[in-house]
Amino acid sequence: MVKLRLKRCGRKQRAVYRIVAIDVRSRREGRDLRKVGFYDPIKNQTYLNVPAILYFLEKGAQPTETVYDILKRAEVFDLIKMNEIKKKR
């Protein structure tokens, strides 16, 4: 199973996180399948590769709670709903 979760980067006391698609059995710093975003909690900056995130979510990837909140703030789930409506037409 694949999850979208945070991978810690940066230096001591200055954490920066990558949002990655990673196998559930891998550890936090383990090898990821693909980097799909970036999150800096200190500057409150977020960069998301939305097409890649949508791809993994459609394939069944589960975001962790923190990543879910980040994606919700970026309104990614609204894009998923819009895509589903377009497909039905």
PDB file of C-alpha atoms in Angstrom:
ATOM      1  CA  MET A   1       0.000   0.000   0.000  1.00  0.00           C
ATOM      2  CA  VAL A   2       1.218   3.495  -0.832  1.00  0.00           C
ATOM      3  CA  LYS A   3       0.914   6.498   1.463  1.00  0.00           C
ATOM      4  CA  LEU A   4       1.491  10.197   0.969  1.00  0.00           C
ATOM      5  CA  ARG A   5       3.535  11.337   3.935  1.00  0.00           C
ATOM      6  CA  LEU A   6       6.156  13.808   5.109  1.00  0.00           C
ATOM      7  CA  LYS A   7       9.875  13.154   4.846  1.00  0.00           C
ATOM      8  CA  ARG A   8      12.043  15.324   7.091  1.00  0.00           C
ATOM      9  CA  CYS A   9      14.850  17.375   5.534  1.00  0.00           C
ATOM     10  CA  GLY A  10      16.750  20.460   6.560  1.00  0.00           C
ATOM     11  CA  ARG A  11      19.085  21.017   9.448  1.00  0.00           C
ATOM     12  CA  LYS A  12      18.742  20.803  13.205  1.00  0.00           C
ATOM     13  CA  GLN A  13      15.965  23.032  14.619  1.00  0.00           C
ATOM     14  CA  ARG A  14      15.083  24.078  11.052  1.00  0.00           C
ATOM     15  CA  ALA A  15      12.945  21.270   9.714  1.00  0.00           C
ATOM     16  CA  VAL A  16      11.649  21.291   6.146  1.00  0.00           C
ATOM     17  CA  TYR A  17       9.527  18.467   4.823  1.00  0.00           C
ATOM     18  CA  ARG A  18       9.083  16.825   1.445  1.00  0.00           C
ATOM     19  CA  ILE A  19       5.715  15.315   0.662  1.00  0.00           C
ATOM     20  CA  VAL A  20       6.440  11.921  -0.855  1.00  0.00           C
ATOM     21  CA  ALA A  21       4.605   8.871  -2.109  1.00  0.00           C
ATOM     22  CA  ILE A  22       6.153   5.992  -0.209  1.00  0.00           C
ATOM     23  CA  ASP A  23       5.465   2.337   0.556  1.00  0.00           C
ATOM     24  CA  VAL A  24       3.848   1.819   3.970  1.00  0.00           C
ATOM     25  CA  ARG A  25       6.545  -0.597   5.105  1.00  0.00           C
ATOM     26  CA  SER A  26       9.339   1.959   4.562  1.00  0.00           C
ATOM     27  CA  ARG A  27      10.668   4.097   7.377  1.00  0.00           C
ATOM     28  CA  ARG A  28      10.277   7.874   7.437  1.00  0.00           C
ATOM     29  CA  GLU A  29      13.630   8.549   5.779  1.00  0.00           C
ATOM     30  CA  GLY A  30      13.378   5.530   3.485  1.00  0.00           C
ATOM     31  CA  ARG A  31      13.377   5.397  -0.293  1.00  0.00           C
ATOM     32  CA  ASP A  32      10.339   7.097  -1.778  1.00  0.00           C
ATOM     33  CA  LEU A  33       8.475   6.286  -4.973  1.00  0.00           C
ATOM     34  CA  ARG A  34       8.159   9.936  -5.991  1.00  0.00           C
ATOM     35  CA  LYS A  35       8.473  13.399  -4.499  1.00  0.00           C
ATOM     36  CA  VAL A  36       5.142  15.174  -4.916  1.00  0.00           C
ATOM     37  CA  GLY A  37       5.509  18.306  -2.822  1.00  0.00           C
ATOM     38  CA  PHE A  38       7.336  20.441  -0.310  1.00  0.00           C
ATOM     39  CA  TYR A  39       6.257  21.964   3.035  1.00  0.00           C
ATOM     40  CA  ASP A  40       8.068  24.526   5.179  1.00  0.00           C
ATOM     41  CA  PRO A  41       6.233  24.938   8.524  1.00  0.00           C
ATOM     42  CA  ILE A  42       8.374  27.887   9.642  1.00  0.00           C
ATOM     43  CA  LYS A  43       7.715  30.070   6.592  1.00  0.00           C
ATOM     44  CA  ASN A  44       4.359  28.334   6.061  1.00  0.00           C
ATOM     45  CA  GLN A  45       5.172  27.692   2.388  1.00  0.00           C
ATOM     46  CA  THR A  46       3.805  24.815   0.389  1.00  0.00           C
ATOM     47  CA  TYR A  47       4.596  23.592  -3.104  1.00  0.00           C
ATOM     48  CA  LEU A  48       2.456  20.779  -4.488  1.00  0.00           C
ATOM     49  CA  ASN A  49       2.772  18.836  -7.728  1.00  0.00           C
ATOM     50  CA  VAL A  50      -1.010  18.515  -8.063  1.00  0.00           C
ATOM     51  CA  PRO A  51      -1.112  16.172 -11.107  1.00  0.00           C
ATOM     52  CA  ALA A  52       1.215  13.716  -9.355  1.00  0.00           C
ATOM     53  CA  ILE A  53      -0.810  13.906  -6.134  1.00  0.00           C
ATOM     54  CA  LEU A  54      -4.060  13.327  -8.017  1.00  0.00           C
ATOM     55  CA  TYR A  55      -2.477  10.351  -9.798  1.00  0.00           C
ATOM     56  CA  PHE A  56      -1.495   8.663  -6.531  1.00  0.00           C
ATOM     57  CA  LEU A  57      -4.836   9.444  -4.853  1.00  0.00           C
ATOM     58  CA  GLU A  58      -6.726   7.940  -7.800  1.00  0.00           C
ATOM     59  CA  LYS A  59      -4.556   4.815  -7.545  1.00  0.00           C
ATOM     60  CA  GLY A  60      -5.558   4.419  -3.885  1.00  0.00           C
ATOM     61  CA  ALA A  61      -2.775   6.119  -1.950  1.00  0.00           C
ATOM     62  CA  GLN A  62      -3.765   7.203   1.552  1.00  0.00           C
ATOM     63  CA  PRO A  63      -2.493  10.548   2.894  1.00  0.00           C
ATOM     64  CA  THR A  64      -1.429  10.780   6.528  1.00  0.00           C
ATOM     65  CA  GLU A  65      -3.347  13.181   8.784  1.00  0.00           C
ATOM     66  CA  THR A  66      -0.825  15.992   8.380  1.00  0.00           C
ATOM     67  CA  VAL A  67      -0.603  15.620   4.610  1.00  0.00           C
ATOM     68  CA  TYR A  68      -4.407  15.428   4.452  1.00  0.00           C
ATOM     69  CA  ASP A  69      -4.619  18.796   6.246  1.00  0.00           C
ATOM     70  CA  ILE A  70      -2.039  20.332   3.880  1.00  0.00           C
ATOM     71  CA  LEU A  71      -3.912  19.057   0.812  1.00  0.00           C
ATOM     72  CA  LYS A  72      -7.224  20.230   2.236  1.00  0.00           C
ATOM     73  CA  ARG A  73      -5.828  23.739   2.775  1.00  0.00           C
ATOM     74  CA  ALA A  74      -4.603  23.729  -0.839  1.00  0.00           C
ATOM     75  CA  GLU A  75      -8.083  22.623  -2.002  1.00  0.00           C
ATOM     76  CA  VAL A  76      -6.749  19.538  -3.797  1.00  0.00           C
ATOM     77  CA  PHE A  77      -9.805  17.503  -2.816  1.00  0.00           C
ATOM     78  CA  ASP A  78     -12.050  20.062  -4.525  1.00  0.00           C
ATOM     79  CA  LEU A  79     -10.110  19.363  -7.742  1.00  0.00           C
ATOM     80  CA  ILE A  80     -10.789  15.649  -7.335  1.00  0.00           C
ATOM     81  CA  LYS A  81     -14.520  16.304  -7.027  1.00  0.00           C
ATOM     82  CA  MET A  82     -14.455  18.550 -10.092  1.00  0.00           C
ATOM     83  CA  ASN A  83     -12.625  15.852 -12.089  1.00  0.00           C
ATOM     84  CA  GLU A  84     -15.218  13.262 -11.075  1.00  0.00           C
ATOM     85  CA  ILE A  85     -18.053  15.532 -12.195  1.00  0.00           C
ATOM     86  CA  LYS A  86     -16.353  16.108 -15.569  1.00  0.00           C
ATOM     87  CA  LYS A  87     -15.863  12.362 -16.080  1.00  0.00           C
ATOM     88  CA  LYS A  88     -19.568  11.686 -15.482  1.00  0.00           C
ATOM     89  CA  ARG A  89     -20.592  14.111 -18.252  1.00  0.00           C
TER      90      ARG A  89
END
